[in-house]
Amino acid sequence: MPANHTILEMRSITKEFPGVKALSDVSMAVQAGHIHAICGENGAGKSTLMNVLSGVHPAGSYTGDIIFQGEHVQFKDIGSSEAAGIVIIHQELALIPELSITENIFLGNEPTKHGAIDWVTAKRRALELLARVGLEDNPDTQIKHIGVGKQQLVEIAKALSKSVKLLILDEPTAALNEADSQHLLDLIRGLKGKGISSIMISHKLNEIEQVADSITILRDGRTIETLNVKADGVNEDRIIRGMVGRSLESRFPDRTPHIGEVFFEVRNWNVQHPQAAERMVVKNSTITVRRGEIVGLAGLMGAGRTELAMSVFGRSYGNFISGQIFKDGEEIHLRNVSEAIEHGLAYVSEDRKALGLNLIDDIKRSIVSAKLSKISNGQVVSAPMEYELSEAYRKSLRIKTPSVDYGVRKLSGGNQQKVVLAKWMFSDPDLLILDEPTRGIDVGAKYEIYGIIQALAAQGKGVVMISSELPELLGLTDRIYTIFEGAITDCIPTDQADPEALMKSMTSAKKKVQST
Amino acid sequence: MSESTGRAGRVRAGFTDLKHIFGGGQSDVRQFGILFSLIAIIALFQWSTNGLTLSSGNLINLVSQYSYILILAIGMVMVIICGHIDLSVGSIAAFVGIVVAISMNSWHFPWPLAILFGVFVGVVIGAWQGFWVAYIGVPAFIVTLAGMLIFRGGNQVIGNANTVPVPPGFTTIGAGYLPEIGPNTGYNNLTLLLGLAIAVTVVLKEWRAIRVQVSMGSAHAPLWVSIVKVVLLDTVVLFATMLFAGGREGTSFPISGIILGVLVLAYSFITRNTIFGRHVYAVGGNRLAAELSGVKSRRVNFMVMLNMSVLSALAGMIFVARSVASGPQDGIGWELDAIAAVFIGGAAVSGGIGTVTGSIIGGLVMAVLNNGLQLEGVGADKVQIIKGMVLLIAVGVDVWNKSQGRPSIIGFLTRNRNAAAPAPAEPTRKVPRNDPPHPSRPLVPAP
Ligand SMILES: Nc1ncnc2c1ncn2[C@@H]1O[C@H](COP(=O)(O)OP(=O)(O)OP(=O)(O)O)[C@@H](O)[C@H]1O
Ligand SMILES: [Mg+2]
């Protein structure tokens, strides 16, 4: 195949949902053997465009033409687009946790012999595919026992099993740490060498700058421009300008911290794994937070960051073994989540789909759900107050939706994340624990969320921020704890921290922390 | 985008607004559809039975004959929203029925005390089942399957598989009517008053709803929609009032219907407007997320199962009162009628979705169908077949519509209007630096 022919062209795609025009007259073209990026703010229509392409939204539910490998195509479902060689890996992973890697790879596509599944062939092919994506795990391992990074690789192996020509990745690195992301990007680049084109959606613009050959920018459901990375000399600022229509002067709002006394402390905290009693997931950890302070918690995926946060938040993870929590100098006991909320704690989960939201609910009910007492008189919830307050949060967080009566399921990923944030801001916490709060959030909205976090701190609240993105922690926090294998390994004031030293404490048990 | 084209647009808008009369929640569209089906079924039988369906006698009979199933549907919808099922309601009703009958017959409890005693037995049974479901974690399907056997057997052990009669005072709750008072108007005066009160309430409620909508600044229906709505509803209410009040001498609106009405109002309010109601939906929609929002999901599950048993006890007593005796065959198959009503009324098997109003409408569809077919002399065997088909088709049409991305025929009609309604303009983002995202955010001075 010649390198510079067009493998895919989408012409004048228009797609409406009740109440929203998600795409209007969008066109784009992908060159064979290219990595083509799609950028745009939350709710710009990126995922919708890819759903149109892959048949999730079937032909007939949108207008416009799709030309794939020179032919007009009309996919009626995912199966027919896969048959043509287009495979989509969705924003939210779609693997079945209870099944093994092999079973997941061949789900719906099982190799058979005499009408029965041929597990021998399946396993052999699974091993080949895993080798191609650089995964060394046993293919019999259940999905729930491997981390998200590896799960993402399994998704790609699954795509490769279907003789894919065009691979669509919707925010593939959103949930990955840097090392895993890098591995994934290398893999995609490797596939390109083997003639597989990719379309990639990401809010991590540095990655896009790194791997993309061309970039289509969407804004409010319209194509703004298509950039050729090499020819146009594209950099992050250039992409941002396209996305939001102007330049961002800095990534973090200015802030002068006003840090007060220590008001919250977790002391010698020990937690056991909920199933495997011999495994300690949090070991003797001590953390302090001062009023007005933004504290970072840096660690690799699986280091125990989430486990620490959730176990403090009303013992919602694992088996509590020992440890104390002090707030305003007094010991408090948080035996369940409602006690934690009453004592002014809030925890924004990293997994919004499973733990953060009730997807069949609407926006206003979701926003008020963690503190119904705030809008109710005794047991009775006040509908006008619910509407008013949720509307205020919709405005201040710029949740893109026709109204707060809209179902959260219908929101774009980033806007769902904003609803989760709104929900916990609504609970008026004294200590806000944020677990990867900017995952899947566009640059502009990130800036706003940073602003909100800083504003909460300026009101004298404490913030604990867990993030896999070191630049984010370095730009936003006042102090950073590093955690490795469940134990706090270091505590560094951010102005003295550098990425390398942090990385080192995140990957090895180091000196004992002197809590300051 | 232009405003919807003139009159047609406004009519469609009216449809959308009309939908809002019939309950909130995610399934209101569905309830609208099922309400139309109910009206269609009534009209069909009214025609085919030559007006017998909407006669005083039949209507009064219909209410007293099905009120206990509808009471079960109220509890069942909450169980189903929570993601469970309860198969034991018929057996619990029978068990409580026999216990209450014996308490009056053998232990000479006065009937008001016997009713309290029945409710108490319901609470105990509910706590028992709730304990297994909520605190041990046995699926409700299993717990209540066991309960179905245990309490059916219990009924037969306690009653020696005999029929036990109940005294006259007690029968009021199942077979009683609003008493005759005041001047002889040829109608039952209390029923007239009740109907009038409901009609006035409808007007007041609508007026309040408009005021709230205006004060919230949310989009509200044009006035004519409200007027049409109120006139329609009040016509139905007053028409029904005349029928109920004009029955055979000594009959009027059944007491069991009043009990049902009070329960419907109370539970609609609880599920829609209270914290507990919210928690029921939250646990059914996503238990883990609910728990992380501070919902005590075990307690919610416990309460929902307990409540179901209490309502079963009530239904059992009303049935016993109506049939003037408690027997070993009471309540057989009730759980299925109640479950069918809930699903016809728009609840989802996976939990999190459903409304009390919807379930009542679903239950009425089943009741009218049953009653109409009986009036036509169709045998019980064929009635079952028809009921089964109706359940399957009602839920099937709904699921199919959803998978096609259109909620219902009405939803389809109103879709254009929705799409054309201008979404609130999202201001293009200004330079964030000058644009504090949170209004109440104290401005942080620059260094
Ligand atoms: N099933 C749906 N029903 C109704 N509206 C929808 C549906 N799916 C998407 N939308 C709307 O379409 C718009 C575009 O959403 P989309 O998911 O494509 O955004 P996105 O660019 O992928 O954003 P993000 O970066 O947050 O993932 C949003 O306003 C969203 O609310
Ligand atoms: Mg998306």
GROMACS .gro file of N, CA and C in nm, chain A residues 174-288:
model
  345
  174ALA      N    1  -0.548   0.760   2.964
  174ALA     CA    2  -0.604   0.841   3.073
  174ALA      C    3  -0.580   0.778   3.208
  175ALA      N    4  -0.591   0.645   3.213
  175ALA     CA    5  -0.579   0.579   3.344
  175ALA      C    6  -0.440   0.521   3.367
  176LEU      N    7  -0.346   0.552   3.281
  176LEU     CA    8  -0.215   0.487   3.291
  176LEU      C    9  -0.110   0.579   3.353
  177ASN      N   10  -0.013   0.520   3.419
  177ASN     CA   11   0.099   0.602   3.467
  177ASN      C   12   0.195   0.626   3.352
  178GLU      N   13   0.301   0.703   3.380
  178GLU     CA   14   0.385   0.746   3.269
  178GLU      C   15   0.454   0.630   3.199
  179ALA      N   16   0.505   0.537   3.277
  179ALA     CA   17   0.578   0.425   3.216
  179ALA      C   18   0.484   0.343   3.126
  180ASP      N   19   0.365   0.314   3.180
  180ASP     CA   20   0.271   0.236   3.101
  180ASP      C   21   0.226   0.312   2.976
  181SER      N   22   0.205   0.443   2.993
  181SER     CA   23   0.165   0.523   2.878
  181SER      C   24   0.272   0.516   2.770
  182GLN      N   25   0.395   0.530   2.814
  182GLN     CA   26   0.504   0.530   2.718
  182GLN      C   27   0.508   0.398   2.642
  183HIS      N   28   0.490   0.292   2.716
  183HIS     CA   29   0.490   0.160   2.654
  183HIS      C   30   0.379   0.151   2.549
  184LEU      N   31   0.263   0.202   2.587
  184LEU     CA   32   0.149   0.195   2.496
  184LEU      C   33   0.174   0.278   2.370
  185LEU      N   34   0.229   0.397   2.390
  185LEU     CA   35   0.254   0.483   2.274
  185LEU      C   36   0.357   0.420   2.181
  186ASP      N   37   0.459   0.360   2.241
  186ASP     CA   38   0.558   0.291   2.158
  186ASP      C   39   0.492   0.180   2.077
  187LEU      N   40   0.403   0.111   2.144
  187LEU     CA   41   0.333   0.002   2.078
  187LEU      C   42   0.253   0.052   1.958
  188ILE      N   43   0.181   0.163   1.979
  188ILE     CA   44   0.101   0.219   1.870
  188ILE      C   45   0.191   0.261   1.754
  189ARG      N   46   0.306   0.319   1.789
  189ARG     CA   47   0.401   0.358   1.686
  189ARG      C   48   0.453   0.235   1.612
  190GLY      N   49   0.475   0.127   1.688
  190GLY     CA   50   0.521   0.003   1.626
  190GLY      C   51   0.417  -0.052   1.529
  191LEU      N   52   0.290  -0.043   1.567
  191LEU     CA   53   0.183  -0.092   1.481
  191LEU      C   54   0.179  -0.013   1.352
  192LYS      N   55   0.203   0.114   1.365
  192LYS     CA   56   0.204   0.201   1.247
  192LYS      C   57   0.307   0.150   1.148
  193GLY      N   58   0.424   0.107   1.200
  193GLY     CA   59   0.526   0.050   1.113
  193GLY      C   60   0.476  -0.075   1.041
  194LYS      N   61   0.380  -0.142   1.102
  194LYS     CA   62   0.328  -0.265   1.040
  194LYS      C   63   0.204  -0.237   0.958
  195GLY      N   64   0.179  -0.110   0.930
  195GLY     CA   65   0.069  -0.077   0.839
  195GLY      C   66  -0.065  -0.060   0.904
  196ILE      N   67  -0.069  -0.054   1.039
  196ILE     CA   68  -0.198  -0.031   1.105
  196ILE      C   69  -0.209   0.117   1.140
  197SER      N   70  -0.310   0.180   1.085
  197SER     CA   71  -0.330   0.321   1.116
  197SER      C   72  -0.407   0.333   1.247
  198SER      N   73  -0.392   0.446   1.314
  198SER     CA   74  -0.465   0.465   1.439
  198SER      C   75  -0.528   0.602   1.444
  199ILE      N   76  -0.641   0.606   1.511
  199ILE     CA   77  -0.698   0.735   1.549
  199ILE      C   78  -0.693   0.737   1.700
  200MET      N   79  -0.639   0.847   1.754
  200MET     CA   80  -0.621   0.850   1.898
  200MET      C   81  -0.680   0.978   1.956
  201ILE      N   82  -0.762   0.960   2.058
  201ILE     CA   83  -0.816   1.076   2.129
  201ILE      C   84  -0.741   1.086   2.260
  202SER      N   85  -0.696   1.204   2.294
  202SER     CA   86  -0.630   1.218   2.423
  202SER      C   87  -0.633   1.362   2.469
  203HIS      N   88  -0.638   1.377   2.601
  203HIS     CA   89  -0.625   1.511   2.658
  203HIS      C   90  -0.482   1.536   2.702
  204LYS      N   91  -0.396   1.434   2.688
  204LYS     CA   92  -0.256   1.455   2.723
  204LYS      C   93  -0.185   1.502   2.597
  205LEU      N   94  -0.174   1.633   2.585
  205LEU     CA   95  -0.128   1.690   2.460
  205LEU      C   96   0.018   1.660   2.431
  206ASN      N   97   0.096   1.640   2.538
  206ASN     CA   98   0.237   1.607   2.514
  206ASN      C   99   0.249   1.474   2.440
  207GLU      N  100   0.161   1.381   2.474
  207GLU     CA  101   0.165   1.253   2.404
  207GLU      C  102   0.128   1.270   2.257
  208ILE      N  103   0.030   1.354   2.235
  208ILE     CA  104  -0.014   1.375   2.098
  208ILE      C  105   0.098   1.437   2.017
  209GLU      N  106   0.159   1.537   2.076
  209GLU     CA  107   0.270   1.603   2.008
  209GLU      C  108   0.377   1.501   1.974
  210GLN      N  109   0.393   1.404   2.065
  210GLN     CA  110   0.499   1.305   2.050
  210GLN      C  111   0.470   1.204   1.938
  211VAL      N  112   0.346   1.153   1.932
  211VAL     CA  113   0.324   1.041   1.840
  211VAL      C  114   0.241   1.075   1.716
  212ALA      N  115   0.164   1.182   1.719
  212ALA     CA  116   0.069   1.201   1.609
  212ALA      C  117   0.136   1.251   1.483
  213ASP      N  118   0.082   1.207   1.369
  213ASP     CA  119   0.126   1.262   1.241
  213ASP      C  120   0.037   1.379   1.201
  214SER      N  121  -0.090   1.367   1.232
  214SER     CA  122  -0.180   1.477   1.201
  214SER      C  123  -0.286   1.486   1.311
  215ILE      N  124  -0.346   1.601   1.319
  215ILE     CA  125  -0.438   1.627   1.429
  215ILE      C  126  -0.562   1.697   1.375
  216THR      N  127  -0.678   1.643   1.409
  216THR     CA  128  -0.802   1.716   1.377
  216THR      C  129  -0.855   1.774   1.507
  217ILE      N  130  -0.891   1.899   1.501
  217ILE     CA  131  -0.940   1.965   1.622
  217ILE      C  132  -1.089   1.991   1.610
  218LEU      N  133  -1.163   1.948   1.711
  218LEU     CA  134  -1.307   1.971   1.717
  218LEU      C  135  -1.337   2.073   1.826
  219ARG      N  136  -1.437   2.154   1.798
  219ARG     CA  137  -1.486   2.243   1.904
  219ARG      C  138  -1.637   2.252   1.888
  220ASP      N  139  -1.710   2.230   1.995
  220ASP     CA  140  -1.856   2.239   1.992
  220ASP      C  141  -1.917   2.162   1.876
  221GLY      N  142  -1.865   2.045   1.848
  221GLY     CA  143  -1.924   1.961   1.744
  221GLY      C  144  -1.890   2.001   1.602
  222ARG      N  145  -1.793   2.088   1.587
  222ARG     CA  146  -1.751   2.126   1.451
  222ARG      C  147  -1.603   2.103   1.432
  223THR      N  148  -1.564   2.077   1.306
  223THR     CA  149  -1.421   2.068   1.278
  223THR      C  150  -1.364   2.209   1.275
  224ILE      N  151  -1.259   2.231   1.350
  224ILE     CA  152  -1.196   2.362   1.346
  224ILE      C  153  -1.083   2.362   1.244
  225GLU      N  154  -0.997   2.263   1.253
  225GLU     CA  155  -0.885   2.257   1.159
  225GLU      C  156  -0.821   2.120   1.165
  226THR      N  157  -0.742   2.090   1.064
  226THR     CA  158  -0.659   1.971   1.067
  226THR      C  159  -0.516   2.015   1.050
  227LEU      N  160  -0.432   1.972   1.143
  227LEU     CA  161  -0.292   2.014   1.142
  227LEU      C  162  -0.204   1.897   1.102
  228ASN      N  163  -0.103   1.930   1.029
  228ASN     CA  164  -0.003   1.829   0.998
  228ASN      C  165   0.115   1.853   1.091
  229VAL      N  166   0.145   1.757   1.175
  229VAL     CA  167   0.238   1.783   1.284
  229VAL      C  168   0.375   1.828   1.234
  230LYS      N  169   0.428   1.755   1.136
  230LYS     CA  170   0.563   1.792   1.091
  230LYS      C  171   0.562   1.923   1.014
  231ALA      N  172   0.474   1.930   0.915
  231ALA     CA  173   0.475   2.046   0.826
  231ALA      C  174   0.439   2.174   0.901
  232ASP      N  175   0.343   2.165   0.992
  232ASP     CA  176   0.296   2.288   1.058
  232ASP      C  177   0.374   2.320   1.184
  233GLY      N  178   0.468   2.235   1.219
  233GLY     CA  179   0.545   2.262   1.341
  233GLY      C  180   0.457   2.276   1.463
  234VAL      N  181   0.374   2.175   1.484
  234VAL     CA  182   0.273   2.186   1.591
  234VAL      C  183   0.335   2.162   1.728
  235ASN      N  184   0.299   2.241   1.824
  235ASN     CA  185   0.333   2.212   1.963
  235ASN      C  186   0.207   2.223   2.049
  236GLU      N  187   0.224   2.197   2.178
  236GLU     CA  188   0.106   2.193   2.265
  236GLU      C  189   0.026   2.323   2.261
  237ASP      N  190   0.099   2.435   2.265
  237ASP     CA  191   0.028   2.562   2.268
  237ASP      C  192  -0.056   2.582   2.142
  238ARG      N  193  -0.001   2.535   2.033
  238ARG     CA  194  -0.074   2.547   1.907
  238ARG      C  195  -0.205   2.465   1.914
  239ILE      N  196  -0.195   2.347   1.971
  239ILE     CA  197  -0.316   2.262   1.981
  239ILE      C  198  -0.419   2.329   2.072
  240ILE      N  199  -0.371   2.379   2.184
  240ILE     CA  200  -0.463   2.444   2.277
  240ILE      C  201  -0.534   2.561   2.210
  241ARG      N  202  -0.457   2.637   2.131
  241ARG     CA  203  -0.517   2.751   2.064
  241ARG      C  204  -0.633   2.704   1.976
  242GLY      N  205  -0.610   2.593   1.908
  242GLY     CA  206  -0.717   2.539   1.823
  242GLY      C  207  -0.836   2.493   1.905
  243MET      N  208  -0.808   2.429   2.018
  243MET     CA  209  -0.916   2.371   2.098
  243MET      C  210  -1.003   2.475   2.163
  244VAL      N  211  -0.939   2.577   2.222
  244VAL     CA  212  -1.018   2.673   2.300
  244VAL      C  213  -1.030   2.807   2.230
  245GLY      N  214  -0.960   2.824   2.119
  245GLY     CA  215  -0.977   2.946   2.041
  245GLY      C  216  -0.887   3.060   2.087
  246ARG      N  217  -0.794   3.033   2.173
  246ARG     CA  218  -0.700   3.135   2.219
  246ARG      C  219  -0.589   3.063   2.294
  247SER      N  220  -0.485   3.136   2.334
  247SER     CA  221  -0.376   3.067   2.404
  247SER      C  222  -0.401   3.066   2.553
  248LEU      N  223  -0.348   2.966   2.616
  248LEU     CA  224  -0.349   2.962   2.762
  248LEU      C  225  -0.215   3.015   2.807
  249GLU      N  226  -0.218   3.113   2.897
  249GLU     CA  227  -0.090   3.171   2.934
  249GLU      C  228  -0.011   3.080   3.026
  250SER      N  229  -0.078   3.012   3.116
  250SER     CA  230  -0.004   2.916   3.197
  250SER      C  231  -0.097   2.801   3.230
  251ARG      N  232  -0.040   2.691   3.277
  251ARG     CA  233  -0.120   2.574   3.303
  251ARG      C  234  -0.183   2.578   3.442
  252PHE      N  235  -0.123   2.657   3.529
  252PHE     CA  236  -0.174   2.661   3.667
  252PHE      C  237  -0.206   2.805   3.704
  253PRO      N  238  -0.320   2.825   3.766
  253PRO     CA  239  -0.352   2.961   3.811
  253PRO      C  240  -0.252   3.004   3.917
  254ASP      N  241  -0.229   3.135   3.927
  254ASP     CA  242  -0.137   3.186   4.030
  254ASP      C  243  -0.197   3.165   4.167
  255ARG      N  244  -0.109   3.149   4.263
  255ARG     CA  245  -0.161   3.128   4.398
  255ARG      C  246  -0.053   3.160   4.499
  256THR      N  247  -0.092   3.228   4.605
  256THR     CA  248  -0.004   3.244   4.719
  256THR      C  249  -0.063   3.161   4.832
  257PRO      N  250   0.002   3.055   4.871
  257PRO     CA  251  -0.056   2.971   4.974
  257PRO      C  252  -0.059   3.042   5.110
  258HIS      N  253  -0.169   3.023   5.182
  258HIS     CA  254  -0.176   3.070   5.320
  258HIS      C  255  -0.194   2.948   5.406
  259ILE      N  256  -0.083   2.897   5.454
  259ILE     CA  257  -0.089   2.768   5.521
  259ILE      C  258  -0.092   2.786   5.671
  260GLY      N  259  -0.187   2.718   5.733
  260GLY     CA  260  -0.204   2.732   5.877
  260GLY      C  261  -0.151   2.613   5.953
  261GLU      N  262  -0.223   2.582   6.061
  261GLU     CA  263  -0.182   2.473   6.150
  261GLU      C  264  -0.218   2.337   6.090
  262VAL      N  265  -0.151   2.234   6.140
  262VAL     CA  266  -0.192   2.098   6.107
  262VAL      C  267  -0.331   2.077   6.165
  263PHE      N  268  -0.427   2.036   6.085
  263PHE     CA  269  -0.560   2.012   6.140
  263PHE      C  270  -0.606   1.869   6.118
  264PHE      N  271  -0.533   1.800   6.035
  264PHE     CA  272  -0.576   1.662   6.006
  264PHE      C  273  -0.453   1.573   6.003
  265GLU      N  274  -0.466   1.461   6.072
  265GLU     CA  275  -0.352   1.371   6.073
  265GLU      C  276  -0.399   1.226   6.073
  266VAL      N  277  -0.334   1.148   5.989
  266VAL     CA  278  -0.355   1.003   5.991
  266VAL      C  279  -0.226   0.947   6.047
  267ARG      N  280  -0.236   0.872   6.156
  267ARG     CA  281  -0.114   0.829   6.224
  267ARG      C  282  -0.101   0.677   6.225
  268ASN      N  283   0.013   0.630   6.184
  268ASN     CA  284   0.047   0.487   6.186
  268ASN      C  285  -0.065   0.398   6.134
  269TRP      N  286  -0.103   0.425   6.016
  269TRP     CA  287  -0.222   0.363   5.956
  269TRP      C  288  -0.186   0.230   5.891
  270ASN      N  289  -0.255   0.125   5.931
  270ASN     CA  290  -0.228  -0.007   5.876
  270ASN      C  291  -0.358  -0.070   5.824
  271VAL      N  292  -0.354  -0.117   5.703
  271VAL     CA  293  -0.473  -0.176   5.644
  271VAL      C  294  -0.435  -0.304   5.571
  272GLN      N  295  -0.526  -0.401   5.586
  272GLN     CA  296  -0.506  -0.531   5.524
  272GLN      C  297  -0.585  -0.540   5.394
  273HIS      N  298  -0.535  -0.618   5.303
  273HIS     CA  299  -0.609  -0.647   5.180
  273HIS      C  300  -0.742  -0.714   5.218
  274PRO      N  301  -0.853  -0.675   5.151
  274PRO     CA  302  -0.984  -0.730   5.193
  274PRO      C  303  -0.994  -0.882   5.177
  275GLN      N  304  -0.929  -0.939   5.078
  275GLN     CA  305  -0.938  -1.084   5.062
  275GLN      C  306  -0.815  -1.156   5.118
  276ALA      N  307  -0.697  -1.109   5.080
  276ALA     CA  308  -0.576  -1.180   5.122
  276ALA      C  309  -0.526  -1.121   5.253
  277ALA      N  310  -0.560  -1.188   5.362
  277ALA     CA  311  -0.532  -1.132   5.494
  277ALA      C  312  -0.382  -1.117   5.521
  278GLU      N  313  -0.299  -1.193   5.451
  278GLU     CA  314  -0.156  -1.181   5.481
  278GLU      C  315  -0.094  -1.058   5.415
  279ARG      N  316  -0.172  -0.995   5.324
  279ARG     CA  317  -0.113  -0.882   5.253
  279ARG      C  318  -0.150  -0.750   5.318
  280MET      N  319  -0.050  -0.671   5.356
  280MET     CA  320  -0.079  -0.538   5.406
  280MET      C  321  -0.072  -0.441   5.289
  281VAL      N  322  -0.180  -0.368   5.266
  281VAL     CA  323  -0.177  -0.275   5.153
  281VAL      C  324  -0.137  -0.135   5.197
  282VAL      N  325  -0.159  -0.104   5.324
  282VAL     CA  326  -0.109   0.023   5.377
  282VAL      C  327  -0.029  -0.011   5.503
  283LYS      N  328   0.094   0.037   5.505
  283LYS     CA  329   0.181  -0.002   5.615
  283LYS      C  330   0.226   0.119   5.695
  284ASN      N  331   0.180   0.126   5.817
  284ASN     CA  332   0.232   0.223   5.912
  284ASN      C  333   0.248   0.362   5.854
  285SER      N  334   0.147   0.409   5.784
  285SER     CA  335   0.160   0.537   5.715
  285SER      C  336   0.110   0.651   5.801
  286THR      N  337   0.183   0.760   5.793
  286THR     CA  338   0.144   0.880   5.866
  286THR      C  339   0.140   0.997   5.768
  287ILE      N  340   0.031   1.071   5.775
  287ILE     CA  341   0.016   1.185   5.684
  287ILE      C  342  -0.046   1.300   5.762
  288THR      N  343   0.005   1.418   5.742
  288THR     CA  344  -0.057   1.535   5.804
  288THR      C  345  -0.100   1.633   5.697
   0.00000   0.00000   0.00000
